[in-house]
PDB file of C-alpha atoms in Angstrom:
ATOM      1  CA  UNK A   5     -19.213 -81.990 -34.657  1.00  0.00           C
ATOM      2  CA  UNK A   6     -17.685 -79.207 -36.669  1.00  0.00           C
ATOM      3  CA  UNK A   7     -14.187 -79.520 -37.548  1.00  0.00           C
ATOM      4  CA  UNK A   8     -11.731 -77.132 -35.788  1.00  0.00           C
ATOM      5  CA  UNK A   9      -8.658 -77.678 -37.796  1.00  0.00           C
ATOM      6  CA  UNK A  10      -7.390 -75.634 -40.780  1.00  0.00           C
ATOM      7  CA  UNK A  11      -6.672 -78.852 -42.467  1.00  0.00           C
ATOM      8  CA  UNK A  12      -8.230 -79.583 -46.007  1.00  0.00           C
ATOM      9  CA  UNK A  13     -10.825 -82.557 -45.898  1.00  0.00           C
ATOM     10  CA  UNK A  14     -11.465 -84.656 -48.747  1.00  0.00           C
ATOM     11  CA  UNK A  15     -15.018 -85.268 -49.474  1.00  0.00           C
ATOM     12  CA  UNK A  16     -16.172 -88.500 -51.314  1.00  0.00           C
ATOM     13  CA  UNK A  17     -18.918 -87.563 -54.074  1.00  0.00           C
ATOM     14  CA  UNK A  18     -21.106 -90.343 -55.480  1.00  0.00           C
ATOM     15  CA  UNK A  19     -20.266 -90.441 -59.039  1.00  0.00           C
ATOM     16  CA  UNK A  20     -23.255 -92.075 -60.152  1.00  0.00           C
ATOM     17  CA  UNK A  21     -25.551 -89.864 -58.472  1.00  0.00           C
ATOM     18  CA  UNK A  22     -23.620 -86.719 -59.848  1.00  0.00           C
ATOM     19  CA  UNK A  23     -23.791 -88.239 -63.352  1.00  0.00           C
ATOM     20  CA  UNK A  24     -27.514 -89.005 -63.188  1.00  0.00           C
ATOM     21  CA  UNK A  25     -28.172 -85.543 -62.061  1.00  0.00           C
ATOM     22  CA  UNK A  26     -25.912 -84.101 -64.776  1.00  0.00           C
ATOM     23  CA  UNK A  27     -27.722 -85.977 -67.464  1.00  0.00           C
ATOM     24  CA  UNK A  28     -31.053 -84.852 -66.129  1.00  0.00           C
ATOM     25  CA  UNK A  29     -29.826 -80.976 -66.077  1.00  0.00           C
ATOM     26  CA  UNK A  30     -28.009 -81.506 -69.483  1.00  0.00           C
ATOM     27  CA  UNK A  31     -31.202 -82.751 -71.272  1.00  0.00           C
ATOM     28  CA  UNK A  32     -33.269 -79.646 -69.797  1.00  0.00           C
ATOM     29  CA  UNK A  33     -30.873 -77.018 -70.708  1.00  0.00           C
ATOM     30  CA  UNK A  34     -32.733 -74.363 -72.932  1.00  0.00           C
ATOM     31  CA  UNK A  35     -30.158 -74.828 -75.606  1.00  0.00           C
ATOM     32  CA  UNK A  36     -31.026 -78.642 -76.052  1.00  0.00           C
ATOM     33  CA  UNK A  37     -34.534 -78.001 -75.738  1.00  0.00           C
ATOM     34  CA  UNK A  38     -34.303 -75.147 -78.467  1.00  0.00           C
ATOM     35  CA  UNK A  39     -31.978 -77.660 -80.647  1.00  0.00           C
ATOM     36  CA  UNK A  40     -34.893 -80.332 -80.406  1.00  0.00           C
ATOM     37  CA  UNK A  41     -37.585 -77.995 -81.750  1.00  0.00           C
ATOM     38  CA  UNK A  42     -35.449 -77.416 -84.902  1.00  0.00           C
ATOM     39  CA  UNK A  43     -33.095 -80.228 -85.413  1.00  0.00           C
ATOM     40  CA  UNK A  44     -33.594 -83.751 -86.491  1.00  0.00           C
ATOM     41  CA  UNK A  45     -34.430 -85.733 -83.385  1.00  0.00           C
ATOM     42  CA  UNK A  46     -32.672 -88.830 -83.923  1.00  0.00           C
ATOM     43  CA  UNK A  47     -29.363 -86.919 -84.844  1.00  0.00           C
ATOM     44  CA  UNK A  48     -29.497 -84.642 -81.599  1.00  0.00           C
ATOM     45  CA  UNK A  49     -29.968 -87.785 -79.493  1.00  0.00           C
ATOM     46  CA  UNK A  50     -27.010 -89.401 -80.898  1.00  0.00           C
ATOM     47  CA  UNK A  51     -25.057 -86.111 -80.007  1.00  0.00           C
ATOM     48  CA  UNK A  52     -26.246 -86.163 -76.630  1.00  0.00           C
ATOM     49  CA  UNK A  53     -25.819 -89.823 -76.073  1.00  0.00           C
ATOM     50  CA  UNK A  54     -22.141 -89.527 -77.106  1.00  0.00           C
ATOM     51  CA  UNK A  55     -21.515 -86.702 -74.902  1.00  0.00           C
ATOM     52  CA  UNK A  56     -22.963 -88.408 -71.890  1.00  0.00           C
ATOM     53  CA  UNK A  57     -21.088 -91.715 -72.686  1.00  0.00           C
ATOM     54  CA  UNK A  58     -17.812 -89.689 -73.133  1.00  0.00           C
ATOM     55  CA  UNK A  59     -18.222 -87.893 -69.953  1.00  0.00           C
ATOM     56  CA  UNK A  60     -19.274 -90.893 -67.878  1.00  0.00           C
ATOM     57  CA  UNK A  61     -16.040 -92.735 -68.957  1.00  0.00           C
ATOM     58  CA  UNK A  62     -13.770 -89.961 -67.746  1.00  0.00           C
ATOM     59  CA  UNK A  63     -15.802 -88.538 -64.701  1.00  0.00           C
ATOM     60  CA  UNK A  64     -14.136 -88.701 -61.321  1.00  0.00           C
ATOM     61  CA  UNK A  65     -16.028 -85.877 -59.112  1.00  0.00           C
ATOM     62  CA  UNK A  66     -13.780 -84.819 -56.246  1.00  0.00           C
ATOM     63  CA  UNK A  67     -14.399 -82.402 -53.690  1.00  0.00           C
ATOM     64  CA  UNK A  68     -12.324 -80.715 -50.996  1.00  0.00           C
ATOM     65  CA  UNK A  69     -12.965 -78.120 -47.956  1.00  0.00           C
ATOM     66  CA  UNK A  70     -11.626 -76.525 -45.032  1.00  0.00           C
ATOM     67  CA  UNK A  71     -12.475 -73.965 -42.465  1.00  0.00           C
ATOM     68  CA  UNK A  72     -10.662 -70.456 -42.149  1.00  0.00           C
ATOM     69  CA  UNK A  73     -10.948 -67.827 -39.397  1.00  0.00           C
ATOM     70  CA  UNK A  74     -11.719 -64.266 -41.381  1.00  0.00           C
ATOM     71  CA  UNK A  75      -9.218 -61.538 -40.228  1.00  0.00           C
ATOM     72  CA  UNK A  76      -9.690 -58.113 -41.631  1.00  0.00           C
ATOM     73  CA  UNK A  77      -6.761 -56.012 -42.971  1.00  0.00           C
ATOM     74  CA  UNK A  78      -8.274 -52.510 -43.684  1.00  0.00           C
ATOM     75  CA  UNK A  79     -10.474 -53.329 -46.514  1.00  0.00           C
ATOM     76  CA  UNK A  80      -8.881 -56.691 -47.249  1.00  0.00           C
ATOM     77  CA  UNK A  81     -10.169 -59.970 -45.844  1.00  0.00           C
ATOM     78  CA  UNK A  82      -7.744 -62.777 -45.294  1.00  0.00           C
ATOM     79  CA  UNK A  83      -8.832 -66.429 -45.077  1.00  0.00           C
ATOM     80  CA  UNK A  84      -5.474 -67.952 -44.186  1.00  0.00           C
ATOM     81  CA  UNK A  85      -3.451 -67.548 -47.288  1.00  0.00           C
ATOM     82  CA  UNK A  86      -6.185 -66.323 -49.354  1.00  0.00           C
ATOM     83  CA  UNK A  87      -6.436 -62.630 -49.932  1.00  0.00           C
ATOM     84  CA  UNK A  88      -9.887 -61.276 -50.429  1.00  0.00           C
ATOM     85  CA  UNK A  89     -10.685 -57.791 -52.008  1.00  0.00           C
ATOM     86  CA  UNK A  90     -14.332 -58.571 -53.398  1.00  0.00           C
ATOM     87  CA  UNK A  91     -16.436 -55.904 -52.006  1.00  0.00           C
ATOM     88  CA  UNK A  92     -19.386 -58.180 -51.773  1.00  0.00           C
ATOM     89  CA  UNK A  93     -17.892 -60.829 -49.821  1.00  0.00           C
ATOM     90  CA  UNK A  94     -15.642 -58.576 -47.611  1.00  0.00           C
ATOM     91  CA  UNK A  95     -18.769 -56.670 -46.436  1.00  0.00           C
ATOM     92  CA  UNK A  96     -20.730 -59.983 -45.598  1.00  0.00           C
ATOM     93  CA  UNK A  97     -18.011 -61.359 -43.294  1.00  0.00           C
ATOM     94  CA  UNK A  98     -17.150 -60.374 -39.914  1.00  0.00           C
ATOM     95  CA  UNK A  99     -13.783 -60.143 -38.511  1.00  0.00           C
ATOM     96  CA  UNK A 100     -13.135 -63.633 -36.451  1.00  0.00           C
ATOM     97  CA  UNK A 101     -15.895 -65.296 -38.214  1.00  0.00           C
ATOM     98  CA  UNK A 102     -15.229 -69.098 -39.064  1.00  0.00           C
ATOM     99  CA  UNK A 103     -15.757 -69.422 -42.847  1.00  0.00           C
ATOM    100  CA  UNK A 104     -15.753 -72.652 -44.830  1.00  0.00           C
ATOM    101  CA  UNK A 105     -13.913 -72.794 -48.210  1.00  0.00           C
ATOM    102  CA  UNK A 106     -14.307 -75.428 -50.892  1.00  0.00           C
ATOM    103  CA  UNK A 107     -13.109 -76.715 -54.075  1.00  0.00           C
ATOM    104  CA  UNK A 108     -14.907 -79.337 -56.456  1.00  0.00           C
ATOM    105  CA  UNK A 109     -13.798 -80.702 -59.814  1.00  0.00           C
ATOM    106  CA  UNK A 110     -15.005 -83.250 -62.230  1.00  0.00           C
ATOM    107  CA  UNK A 111     -11.272 -84.878 -62.490  1.00  0.00           C
ATOM    108  CA  UNK A 112     -10.345 -84.278 -66.157  1.00  0.00           C
ATOM    109  CA  UNK A 113      -9.231 -81.605 -68.371  1.00  0.00           C
ATOM    110  CA  UNK A 114     -10.972 -79.938 -71.576  1.00  0.00           C
ATOM    111  CA  UNK A 115      -7.775 -80.700 -73.232  1.00  0.00           C
ATOM    112  CA  UNK A 116      -8.222 -84.356 -72.727  1.00  0.00           C
ATOM    113  CA  UNK A 117     -11.872 -84.200 -73.852  1.00  0.00           C
ATOM    114  CA  UNK A 118     -11.147 -82.259 -76.974  1.00  0.00           C
ATOM    115  CA  UNK A 119      -8.791 -85.023 -78.023  1.00  0.00           C
ATOM    116  CA  UNK A 120     -11.391 -87.818 -77.317  1.00  0.00           C
ATOM    117  CA  UNK A 121     -13.515 -86.478 -79.809  1.00  0.00           C
ATOM    118  CA  UNK A 122     -10.692 -86.215 -82.248  1.00  0.00           C
ATOM    119  CA  UNK A 123     -11.010 -82.406 -82.234  1.00  0.00           C
ATOM    120  CA  UNK A 124     -14.630 -82.445 -83.478  1.00  0.00           C
ATOM    121  CA  UNK A 125     -16.183 -79.086 -82.320  1.00  0.00           C
ATOM    122  CA  UNK A 126     -19.642 -80.256 -82.372  1.00  0.00           C
ATOM    123  CA  UNK A 127     -18.996 -83.245 -80.500  1.00  0.00           C
ATOM    124  CA  UNK A 128     -16.785 -81.051 -77.925  1.00  0.00           C
ATOM    125  CA  UNK A 129     -19.760 -78.549 -77.753  1.00  0.00           C
ATOM    126  CA  UNK A 130     -22.076 -81.068 -76.584  1.00  0.00           C
ATOM    127  CA  UNK A 131     -19.617 -82.616 -73.917  1.00  0.00           C
ATOM    128  CA  UNK A 132     -18.841 -79.110 -72.658  1.00  0.00           C
ATOM    129  CA  UNK A 133     -22.620 -78.776 -71.706  1.00  0.00           C
ATOM    130  CA  UNK A 134     -22.667 -82.368 -69.912  1.00  0.00           C
ATOM    131  CA  UNK A 135     -19.401 -81.428 -68.209  1.00  0.00           C
ATOM    132  CA  UNK A 136     -20.722 -78.123 -66.720  1.00  0.00           C
ATOM    133  CA  UNK A 137     -23.782 -79.885 -65.524  1.00  0.00           C
ATOM    134  CA  UNK A 138     -21.713 -82.388 -63.869  1.00  0.00           C
ATOM    135  CA  UNK A 139     -19.661 -79.911 -62.102  1.00  0.00           C
ATOM    136  CA  UNK A 140     -22.662 -78.164 -60.805  1.00  0.00           C
ATOM    137  CA  UNK A 141     -24.153 -81.472 -59.504  1.00  0.00           C
ATOM    138  CA  UNK A 142     -21.013 -82.317 -57.929  1.00  0.00           C
ATOM    139  CA  UNK A 143     -20.960 -79.010 -56.329  1.00  0.00           C
ATOM    140  CA  UNK A 144     -24.519 -79.582 -55.068  1.00  0.00           C
ATOM    141  CA  UNK A 145     -23.463 -83.182 -53.595  1.00  0.00           C
ATOM    142  CA  UNK A 146     -20.283 -81.570 -52.050  1.00  0.00           C
ATOM    143  CA  UNK A 147     -22.423 -78.805 -50.482  1.00  0.00           C
ATOM    144  CA  UNK A 148     -24.798 -81.540 -48.913  1.00  0.00           C
ATOM    145  CA  UNK A 149     -21.976 -83.626 -47.437  1.00  0.00           C
ATOM    146  CA  UNK A 150     -20.249 -80.522 -45.898  1.00  0.00           C
ATOM    147  CA  UNK A 151     -23.626 -79.414 -44.340  1.00  0.00           C
ATOM    148  CA  UNK A 152     -23.907 -82.980 -43.036  1.00  0.00           C
ATOM    149  CA  UNK A 153     -20.816 -82.432 -41.205  1.00  0.00           C
ATOM    150  CA  UNK A 154     -20.983 -78.700 -40.235  1.00  0.00           C
ATOM    151  CA  UNK A 155     -24.368 -78.180 -39.846  1.00  0.00           C
ATOM    152  CA  UNK A 156     -27.038 -76.014 -42.141  1.00  0.00           C
ATOM    153  CA  UNK A 157     -26.032 -72.588 -40.688  1.00  0.00           C
ATOM    154  CA  UNK A 158     -24.127 -71.526 -43.881  1.00  0.00           C
ATOM    155  CA  UNK A 159     -25.001 -69.420 -47.011  1.00  0.00           C
ATOM    156  CA  UNK A 160     -22.853 -70.746 -50.058  1.00  0.00           C
ATOM    157  CA  UNK A 161     -21.449 -68.533 -52.645  1.00  0.00           C
ATOM    158  CA  UNK A 162     -20.177 -69.935 -55.759  1.00  0.00           C
ATOM    159  CA  UNK A 163     -17.076 -67.929 -57.198  1.00  0.00           C
ATOM    160  CA  UNK A 164     -17.467 -67.654 -60.895  1.00  0.00           C
ATOM    161  CA  UNK A 165     -14.728 -66.029 -63.108  1.00  0.00           C
ATOM    162  CA  UNK A 166     -15.832 -62.886 -65.022  1.00  0.00           C
ATOM    163  CA  UNK A 167     -15.152 -64.246 -68.467  1.00  0.00           C
ATOM    164  CA  UNK A 168     -18.376 -65.427 -68.813  1.00  0.00           C
ATOM    165  CA  UNK A 169     -20.500 -63.521 -66.249  1.00  0.00           C
ATOM    166  CA  UNK A 170     -24.441 -63.613 -66.305  1.00  0.00           C
ATOM    167  CA  UNK A 171     -25.689 -60.105 -67.848  1.00  0.00           C
ATOM    168  CA  UNK A 172     -25.037 -57.041 -65.996  1.00  0.00           C
ATOM    169  CA  UNK A 173     -22.374 -58.991 -63.630  1.00  0.00           C
ATOM    170  CA  UNK A 174     -19.115 -57.505 -62.575  1.00  0.00           C
ATOM    171  CA  UNK A 175     -16.232 -58.513 -60.517  1.00  0.00           C
ATOM    172  CA  UNK A 176     -17.893 -56.535 -57.759  1.00  0.00           C
ATOM    173  CA  UNK A 177     -21.365 -57.867 -57.886  1.00  0.00           C
ATOM    174  CA  UNK A 178     -23.079 -60.896 -56.507  1.00  0.00           C
ATOM    175  CA  UNK A 179     -26.526 -62.177 -57.344  1.00  0.00           C
ATOM    176  CA  UNK A 180     -27.304 -63.705 -53.622  1.00  0.00           C
ATOM    177  CA  UNK A 181     -25.622 -66.995 -54.494  1.00  0.00           C
ATOM    178  CA  UNK A 182     -22.621 -66.239 -56.854  1.00  0.00           C
ATOM    179  CA  UNK A 183     -19.621 -63.834 -56.788  1.00  0.00           C
ATOM    180  CA  UNK A 184     -18.133 -62.666 -59.894  1.00  0.00           C
ATOM    181  CA  UNK A 185     -14.229 -62.173 -59.565  1.00  0.00           C
ATOM    182  CA  UNK A 186     -11.483 -61.330 -62.038  1.00  0.00           C
ATOM    183  CA  UNK A 187      -8.719 -63.695 -62.580  1.00  0.00           C
ATOM    184  CA  UNK A 188      -6.236 -62.281 -60.151  1.00  0.00           C
ATOM    185  CA  UNK A 189      -8.821 -62.049 -57.387  1.00  0.00           C
ATOM    186  CA  UNK A 190      -9.636 -65.759 -58.047  1.00  0.00           C
ATOM    187  CA  UNK A 191      -6.006 -66.695 -57.811  1.00  0.00           C
ATOM    188  CA  UNK A 192      -5.790 -64.757 -54.448  1.00  0.00           C
ATOM    189  CA  UNK A 193      -8.408 -67.227 -52.897  1.00  0.00           C
ATOM    190  CA  UNK A 194      -6.850 -70.236 -54.713  1.00  0.00           C
ATOM    191  CA  UNK A 195      -3.988 -69.668 -52.205  1.00  0.00           C
ATOM    192  CA  UNK A 196      -5.881 -71.858 -49.839  1.00  0.00           C
ATOM    193  CA  UNK A 197      -5.839 -74.806 -52.168  1.00  0.00           C
ATOM    194  CA  UNK A 198      -2.397 -74.175 -53.710  1.00  0.00           C
ATOM    195  CA  UNK A 199      -1.296 -77.644 -52.781  1.00  0.00           C
ATOM    196  CA  UNK A 200      -4.366 -79.556 -53.093  1.00  0.00           C
ATOM    197  CA  UNK A 201      -4.722 -83.122 -53.876  1.00  0.00           C
ATOM    198  CA  UNK A 202      -7.545 -83.068 -56.318  1.00  0.00           C
ATOM    199  CA  UNK A 203      -4.985 -82.003 -59.003  1.00  0.00           C
ATOM    200  CA  UNK A 204      -6.494 -78.622 -59.762  1.00  0.00           C
ATOM    201  CA  UNK A 205      -3.773 -75.982 -60.518  1.00  0.00           C
ATOM    202  CA  UNK A 206      -3.768 -72.411 -61.805  1.00  0.00           C
ATOM    203  CA  UNK A 207      -2.602 -71.798 -65.462  1.00  0.00           C
ATOM    204  CA  UNK A 208      -0.398 -69.003 -66.281  1.00  0.00           C
ATOM    205  CA  UNK A 209      -3.107 -66.791 -67.203  1.00  0.00           C
ATOM    206  CA  UNK A 210      -4.503 -67.558 -63.537  1.00  0.00           C
ATOM    207  CA  UNK A 211      -7.483 -69.919 -64.776  1.00  0.00           C
ATOM    208  CA  UNK A 212      -8.392 -72.944 -63.045  1.00  0.00           C
ATOM    209  CA  UNK A 213      -7.077 -76.176 -64.856  1.00  0.00           C
ATOM    210  CA  UNK A 214      -9.123 -78.422 -65.246  1.00  0.00           C
ATOM    211  CA  UNK A 215     -11.640 -75.426 -66.359  1.00  0.00           C
ATOM    212  CA  UNK A 216     -14.487 -77.718 -64.908  1.00  0.00           C
ATOM    213  CA  UNK A 217     -13.747 -76.867 -61.405  1.00  0.00           C
ATOM    214  CA  UNK A 218     -15.370 -74.286 -58.940  1.00  0.00           C
ATOM    215  CA  UNK A 219     -14.184 -72.594 -56.043  1.00  0.00           C
ATOM    216  CA  UNK A 220     -16.494 -71.158 -53.195  1.00  0.00           C
ATOM    217  CA  UNK A 221     -17.224 -69.927 -49.776  1.00  0.00           C
ATOM    218  CA  UNK A 222     -19.620 -70.795 -47.198  1.00  0.00           C
ATOM    219  CA  UNK A 223     -20.556 -68.018 -44.853  1.00  0.00           C
ATOM    220  CA  UNK A 224     -22.493 -68.025 -41.623  1.00  0.00           C
ATOM    221  CA  UNK A 225     -26.029 -67.283 -42.230  1.00  0.00           C
ATOM    222  CA  UNK A 226     -26.943 -63.756 -40.723  1.00  0.00           C
ATOM    223  CA  UNK A 227     -29.537 -64.287 -37.827  1.00  0.00           C
ATOM    224  CA  UNK A 228     -33.006 -63.656 -38.519  1.00  0.00           C
ATOM    225  CA  UNK A 229     -34.388 -60.436 -36.900  1.00  0.00           C
ATOM    226  CA  UNK A 230     -37.770 -61.184 -35.495  1.00  0.00           C
ATOM    227  CA  UNK A 231     -39.940 -57.810 -35.767  1.00  0.00           C
ATOM    228  CA  UNK A 232     -42.668 -57.534 -33.072  1.00  0.00           C
ATOM    229  CA  UNK A 233     -45.835 -55.983 -34.398  1.00  0.00           C
ATOM    230  CA  UNK A 234     -47.656 -53.780 -31.822  1.00  0.00           C
ATOM    231  CA  UNK A 235     -50.841 -55.051 -31.245  1.00  0.00           C
ATOM    232  CA  UNK A 236     -50.421 -58.581 -31.932  1.00  0.00           C
TER     233      UNK A 236
END
């Protein structure tokens, strides 16, 4: 049954499954495939293996979610303590709708990983790829777990900071699955998780720390419109 409380709910994430999926994704990255074509294979495999083992030693993927009732205040949308001005999302949610908000993290900071590789930028670069894939794998497992509790009638939107947007993306755009926000807007929605037990915090520059963390919302899917074709 769907949760009716505004409390945040911790969701266990299968660490072994998340790491296995992250490694598969990591090895299939275009950057890794391209490197394999122009680099000594044994040396590349050593770099990959070291990154995987480093992340495996530190990974503690964790997830959290809660439900909020959307309330409109002019062109601003409120989800509890969160204030949302992103047009793509504001236009997608109706006043009074029940919306799910989630947070997922890998459980370690980039500073810790940089120190773990003795500040070796090459080694750090490889673990960064692996860490990003761990975050996405953990996010998918969290999504699966939430749908198991809440039902499958939601559209997920991951919220990405626009420091590294996809080509052509801005803080007012969505590609249908992701939203690109500036740091101020990201901080506004993080208010839902201001005192979260996962250890994710905002820095003075309004970035998430650990950086391998991800916010998102799950919005009720629009009902499909059945079009009756005359003569059928």
